[in-house]
Amino acid sequence: MTSLEDIMERFWKSEELTTTDNYSVEERRCESLYQSTVSRNSDHRYIVRYPRKPDFDVMLGDSRDNAHRRFEYLERRMERNPQLKEEFHQFIKEYLSLGHMRLVEADDENAPAYYLSHHPVIKEASTTTKVRVVFDASAKTFTGFSLNKALCVGPVVQDDLLDIILRFRTFLIALVADIVKMYRQILVHPDDTLFQRILWRFSKLSPVQVYELLTVTYGLGPSSYLATRTLQQLAEDEGAAYPNGGPALKKNFYVDDFIGGAQSVEETIRLRTELDELLKKGGFELRKWTSNRLEVLQGLNDEQFGTQSALHFNPDESIMVLGIIWEPEADLLRFDSQIRISDEPPTKRSILSDTAKLFDPLGLIAPVVVRARIIIQELWLLSCD
């Protein structure tokens, strides 16, 4: 006969909550590799390794010829657009001046390597850099595999975006910021930098030279994991000394964006100060500080503010927060629609096009978006022109 003690034990065990990491085998390999290889240099910056798939050496073939052809196309494009050329050159000069890239000596050019093609993306809405350079690690080598195919992507280590947004709405005093060039504050181990080489020259009169990018590079599959995992590592390594900043670093960041707050002005100021000091211990810098209460931002330099003025909110002031428009003075979230009323008669194509403009990845305005989709469904059922 089963004893009462055994019944009670099974009862309590059935009520226990069990947690699993939900990682795939590959994701666990990434995590294990990160933990066993991550290190810091004398400046306390983190150094990481790119997680390779087991057949990495077999998968990668020659990529230099393709990178050279695409660089020649880029040069022709820049010759047709002097403004683009100036901004692209400025981007590369900054990379060099900050030590995020180095020239490869001619004797080392023959080592097995991967050459990243690169091209500009123009972001008119950006308040900082209009031209962003994208490095393409998805270009195939002669084996048919690209660098991204030969690398592991890694698991998601930060909280879900919707969780962060909902938590953000619980704070009386809101506070947001982002990390300056987050990826580029993390160094890549010297054994892996040869897999992020690029071809470049500042003048057509000069020979094309080989450079290596020395930091985590946007465009590589595991870069997001390595960057966000390093923030988690910083919280583990240094967070104990920061009772407000440590938990915020672990729970209230989405990639490089901090979105959080506190329940009083004093507590929010402590949070801002601790986060700033904690991030600096890993070589990171926070900027674009914004709050619904400007007094919590006192003491910051003008270039550190995310609002247009450090002293007051401008009329209709708003900023983008994780893809949603936030009005800090009123502390409201807003969605802007790109749909415009047209004098032309509506068609199924135009209605479908307008519906596609309702961008709501979190589903926060689903009651609105679903009505548009119901209209489309009814039109198709009617089989009208």
PDB file of N, CA, C and O in Angstrom, residues 141-175:
ATOM      1  N   THR A 141      30.504  30.638 -51.781  1.00  0.00           N
ATOM      2  CA  THR A 141      31.830  30.363 -52.313  1.00  0.00           C
ATOM      3  C   THR A 141      31.678  29.329 -53.435  1.00  0.00           C
ATOM      4  O   THR A 141      30.566  28.884 -53.737  1.00  0.00           O
ATOM      5  N   PHE A 142      32.797  28.908 -54.052  1.00  0.00           N
ATOM      6  CA  PHE A 142      32.692  27.983 -55.184  1.00  0.00           C
ATOM      7  C   PHE A 142      32.186  26.603 -54.768  1.00  0.00           C
ATOM      8  O   PHE A 142      31.771  25.800 -55.609  1.00  0.00           O
ATOM      9  N   THR A 143      32.173  26.316 -53.459  1.00  0.00           N
ATOM     10  CA  THR A 143      31.633  25.038 -52.991  1.00  0.00           C
ATOM     11  C   THR A 143      30.108  25.064 -52.908  1.00  0.00           C
ATOM     12  O   THR A 143      29.482  24.023 -52.684  1.00  0.00           O
ATOM     13  N   GLY A 144      29.522  26.252 -53.052  1.00  0.00           N
ATOM     14  CA  GLY A 144      28.078  26.385 -52.934  1.00  0.00           C
ATOM     15  C   GLY A 144      27.611  26.797 -51.549  1.00  0.00           C
ATOM     16  O   GLY A 144      26.420  27.012 -51.322  1.00  0.00           O
ATOM     17  N   PHE A 145      28.552  26.927 -50.598  1.00  0.00           N
ATOM     18  CA  PHE A 145      28.227  27.325 -49.237  1.00  0.00           C
ATOM     19  C   PHE A 145      28.789  28.718 -48.946  1.00  0.00           C
ATOM     20  O   PHE A 145      29.877  29.065 -49.413  1.00  0.00           O
ATOM     21  N   SER A 146      28.060  29.476 -48.179  1.00  0.00           N
ATOM     22  CA  SER A 146      28.526  30.789 -47.739  1.00  0.00           C
ATOM     23  C   SER A 146      29.085  30.697 -46.327  1.00  0.00           C
ATOM     24  O   SER A 146      28.965  29.657 -45.660  1.00  0.00           O
ATOM     25  N   LEU A 147      29.662  31.785 -45.855  1.00  0.00           N
ATOM     26  CA  LEU A 147      30.161  31.816 -44.487  1.00  0.00           C
ATOM     27  C   LEU A 147      29.016  31.608 -43.493  1.00  0.00           C
ATOM     28  O   LEU A 147      29.150  30.872 -42.513  1.00  0.00           O
ATOM     29  N   ASN A 148      27.874  32.257 -43.761  1.00  0.00           N
ATOM     30  CA  ASN A 148      26.740  32.104 -42.846  1.00  0.00           C
ATOM     31  C   ASN A 148      26.249  30.666 -42.778  1.00  0.00           C
ATOM     32  O   ASN A 148      25.782  30.208 -41.731  1.00  0.00           O
ATOM     33  N   LYS A 149      26.322  29.953 -43.890  1.00  0.00           N
ATOM     34  CA  LYS A 149      25.904  28.550 -43.885  1.00  0.00           C
ATOM     35  C   LYS A 149      26.872  27.677 -43.078  1.00  0.00           C
ATOM     36  O   LYS A 149      26.494  26.635 -42.557  1.00  0.00           O
ATOM     37  N   ALA A 150      28.122  28.126 -42.972  1.00  0.00           N
ATOM     38  CA  ALA A 150      29.142  27.345 -42.271  1.00  0.00           C
ATOM     39  C   ALA A 150      29.237  27.701 -40.788  1.00  0.00           C
ATOM     40  O   ALA A 150      29.966  27.050 -40.047  1.00  0.00           O
ATOM     41  N   LEU A 151      28.497  28.734 -40.363  1.00  0.00           N
ATOM     42  CA  LEU A 151      28.510  29.153 -38.967  1.00  0.00           C
ATOM     43  C   LEU A 151      27.184  28.815 -38.301  1.00  0.00           C
ATOM     44  O   LEU A 151      26.135  28.770 -38.944  1.00  0.00           O
ATOM     45  N   CYS A 152      27.219  28.602 -36.993  1.00  0.00           N
ATOM     46  CA  CYS A 152      25.997  28.404 -36.211  1.00  0.00           C
ATOM     47  C   CYS A 152      25.422  29.770 -35.844  1.00  0.00           C
ATOM     48  O   CYS A 152      26.164  30.710 -35.561  1.00  0.00           O
ATOM     49  N   VAL A 153      24.104  29.870 -35.832  1.00  0.00           N
ATOM     50  CA  VAL A 153      23.454  31.156 -35.555  1.00  0.00           C
ATOM     51  C   VAL A 153      23.446  31.464 -34.063  1.00  0.00           C
ATOM     52  O   VAL A 153      23.649  32.597 -33.642  1.00  0.00           O
ATOM     53  N   GLY A 154      23.178  30.471 -33.247  1.00  0.00           N
ATOM     54  CA  GLY A 154      23.118  30.700 -31.805  1.00  0.00           C
ATOM     55  C   GLY A 154      21.699  30.952 -31.334  1.00  0.00           C
ATOM     56  O   GLY A 154      20.839  31.374 -32.105  1.00  0.00           O
ATOM     57  N   PRO A 155      21.429  30.710 -30.052  1.00  0.00           N
ATOM     58  CA  PRO A 155      20.075  30.881 -29.508  1.00  0.00           C
ATOM     59  C   PRO A 155      19.762  32.339 -29.180  1.00  0.00           C
ATOM     60  O   PRO A 155      20.649  33.190 -29.113  1.00  0.00           O
ATOM     61  N   VAL A 156      18.477  32.617 -28.962  1.00  0.00           N
ATOM     62  CA  VAL A 156      18.033  33.929 -28.468  1.00  0.00           C
ATOM     63  C   VAL A 156      18.207  33.925 -26.952  1.00  0.00           C
ATOM     64  O   VAL A 156      17.715  33.016 -26.270  1.00  0.00           O
ATOM     65  N   VAL A 157      18.898  34.922 -26.424  1.00  0.00           N
ATOM     66  CA  VAL A 157      19.205  34.931 -24.989  1.00  0.00           C
ATOM     67  C   VAL A 157      18.526  36.079 -24.241  1.00  0.00           C
ATOM     68  O   VAL A 157      18.567  36.117 -23.007  1.00  0.00           O
ATOM     69  N   GLN A 158      17.914  37.009 -24.962  1.00  0.00           N
ATOM     70  CA  GLN A 158      17.209  38.113 -24.305  1.00  0.00           C
ATOM     71  C   GLN A 158      15.720  37.810 -24.229  1.00  0.00           C
ATOM     72  O   GLN A 158      15.214  36.936 -24.927  1.00  0.00           O
ATOM     73  N   ASP A 159      15.018  38.549 -23.381  1.00  0.00           N
ATOM     74  CA  ASP A 159      13.581  38.357 -23.222  1.00  0.00           C
ATOM     75  C   ASP A 159      12.850  38.684 -24.517  1.00  0.00           C
ATOM     76  O   ASP A 159      13.335  39.445 -25.363  1.00  0.00           O
ATOM     77  N   ASP A 160      11.653  38.114 -24.646  1.00  0.00           N
ATOM     78  CA  ASP A 160      10.813  38.375 -25.795  1.00  0.00           C
ATOM     79  C   ASP A 160      10.466  39.866 -25.871  1.00  0.00           C
ATOM     80  O   ASP A 160      10.265  40.531 -24.851  1.00  0.00           O
ATOM     81  N   LEU A 161      10.384  40.370 -27.109  1.00  0.00           N
ATOM     82  CA  LEU A 161      10.128  41.799 -27.313  1.00  0.00           C
ATOM     83  C   LEU A 161       8.830  42.246 -26.653  1.00  0.00           C
ATOM     84  O   LEU A 161       8.775  43.309 -26.014  1.00  0.00           O
ATOM     85  N   LEU A 162       7.782  41.452 -26.773  1.00  0.00           N
ATOM     86  CA  LEU A 162       6.500  41.840 -26.179  1.00  0.00           C
ATOM     87  C   LEU A 162       6.603  41.901 -24.661  1.00  0.00           C
ATOM     88  O   LEU A 162       6.030  42.793 -24.024  1.00  0.00           O
ATOM     89  N   ASP A 163       7.345  40.969 -24.058  1.00  0.00           N
ATOM     90  CA  ASP A 163       7.541  40.999 -22.604  1.00  0.00           C
ATOM     91  C   ASP A 163       8.185  42.317 -22.170  1.00  0.00           C
ATOM     92  O   ASP A 163       7.792  42.921 -21.162  1.00  0.00           O
ATOM     93  N   ILE A 164       9.190  42.754 -22.930  1.00  0.00           N
ATOM     94  CA  ILE A 164       9.905  43.981 -22.577  1.00  0.00           C
ATOM     95  C   ILE A 164       8.994  45.197 -22.710  1.00  0.00           C
ATOM     96  O   ILE A 164       8.984  46.084 -21.846  1.00  0.00           O
ATOM     97  N   ILE A 165       8.200  45.236 -23.787  1.00  0.00           N
ATOM     98  CA  ILE A 165       7.273  46.352 -23.988  1.00  0.00           C
ATOM     99  C   ILE A 165       6.237  46.404 -22.866  1.00  0.00           C
ATOM    100  O   ILE A 165       5.947  47.480 -22.308  1.00  0.00           O
ATOM    101  N   LEU A 166       5.657  45.255 -22.512  1.00  0.00           N
ATOM    102  CA  LEU A 166       4.642  45.233 -21.453  1.00  0.00           C
ATOM    103  C   LEU A 166       5.245  45.641 -20.112  1.00  0.00           C
ATOM    104  O   LEU A 166       4.615  46.367 -19.332  1.00  0.00           O
ATOM    105  N   ARG A 167       6.469  45.183 -19.834  1.00  0.00           N
ATOM    106  CA  ARG A 167       7.137  45.559 -18.583  1.00  0.00           C
ATOM    107  C   ARG A 167       7.403  47.069 -18.563  1.00  0.00           C
ATOM    108  O   ARG A 167       7.291  47.720 -17.520  1.00  0.00           O
ATOM    109  N   PHE A 168       7.756  47.616 -19.713  1.00  0.00           N
ATOM    110  CA  PHE A 168       8.019  49.052 -19.858  1.00  0.00           C
ATOM    111  C   PHE A 168       6.810  49.878 -19.418  1.00  0.00           C
ATOM    112  O   PHE A 168       6.957  50.940 -18.825  1.00  0.00           O
ATOM    113  N   ARG A 169       5.590  49.368 -19.686  1.00  0.00           N
ATOM    114  CA  ARG A 169       4.387  50.133 -19.353  1.00  0.00           C
ATOM    115  C   ARG A 169       4.061  50.097 -17.868  1.00  0.00           C
ATOM    116  O   ARG A 169       3.137  50.796 -17.420  1.00  0.00           O
ATOM    117  N   THR A 170       4.760  49.280 -17.085  1.00  0.00           N
ATOM    118  CA  THR A 170       4.474  49.209 -15.652  1.00  0.00           C
ATOM    119  C   THR A 170       5.223  50.274 -14.860  1.00  0.00           C
ATOM    120  O   THR A 170       4.928  50.478 -13.682  1.00  0.00           O
ATOM    121  N   PHE A 171       6.196  50.946 -15.485  1.00  0.00           N
ATOM    122  CA  PHE A 171       7.011  51.918 -14.753  1.00  0.00           C
ATOM    123  C   PHE A 171       6.363  53.299 -14.786  1.00  0.00           C
ATOM    124  O   PHE A 171       5.928  53.766 -15.842  1.00  0.00           O
ATOM    125  N   LEU A 172       6.344  53.963 -13.636  1.00  0.00           N
ATOM    126  CA  LEU A 172       5.821  55.332 -13.573  1.00  0.00           C
ATOM    127  C   LEU A 172       6.754  56.282 -14.314  1.00  0.00           C
ATOM    128  O   LEU A 172       6.314  57.181 -15.039  1.00  0.00           O
ATOM    129  N   ILE A 173       8.060  56.089 -14.138  1.00  0.00           N
ATOM    130  CA  ILE A 173       9.064  56.895 -14.840  1.00  0.00           C
ATOM    131  C   ILE A 173       9.710  56.014 -15.902  1.00  0.00           C
ATOM    132  O   ILE A 173      10.353  55.016 -15.580  1.00  0.00           O
ATOM    133  N   ALA A 174       9.524  56.369 -17.156  1.00  0.00           N
ATOM    134  CA  ALA A 174      10.077  55.586 -18.262  1.00  0.00           C
ATOM    135  C   ALA A 174      11.484  56.079 -18.596  1.00  0.00           C
ATOM    136  O   ALA A 174      11.806  57.259 -18.442  1.00  0.00           O
ATOM    137  N   LEU A 175      12.314  55.151 -19.063  1.00  0.00           N
ATOM    138  CA  LEU A 175      13.691  55.487 -19.416  1.00  0.00           C
ATOM    139  C   LEU A 175      14.136  54.591 -20.562  1.00  0.00           C
ATOM    140  O   LEU A 175      13.995  53.376 -20.497  1.00  0.00           O
TER     141      LEU A 175
END
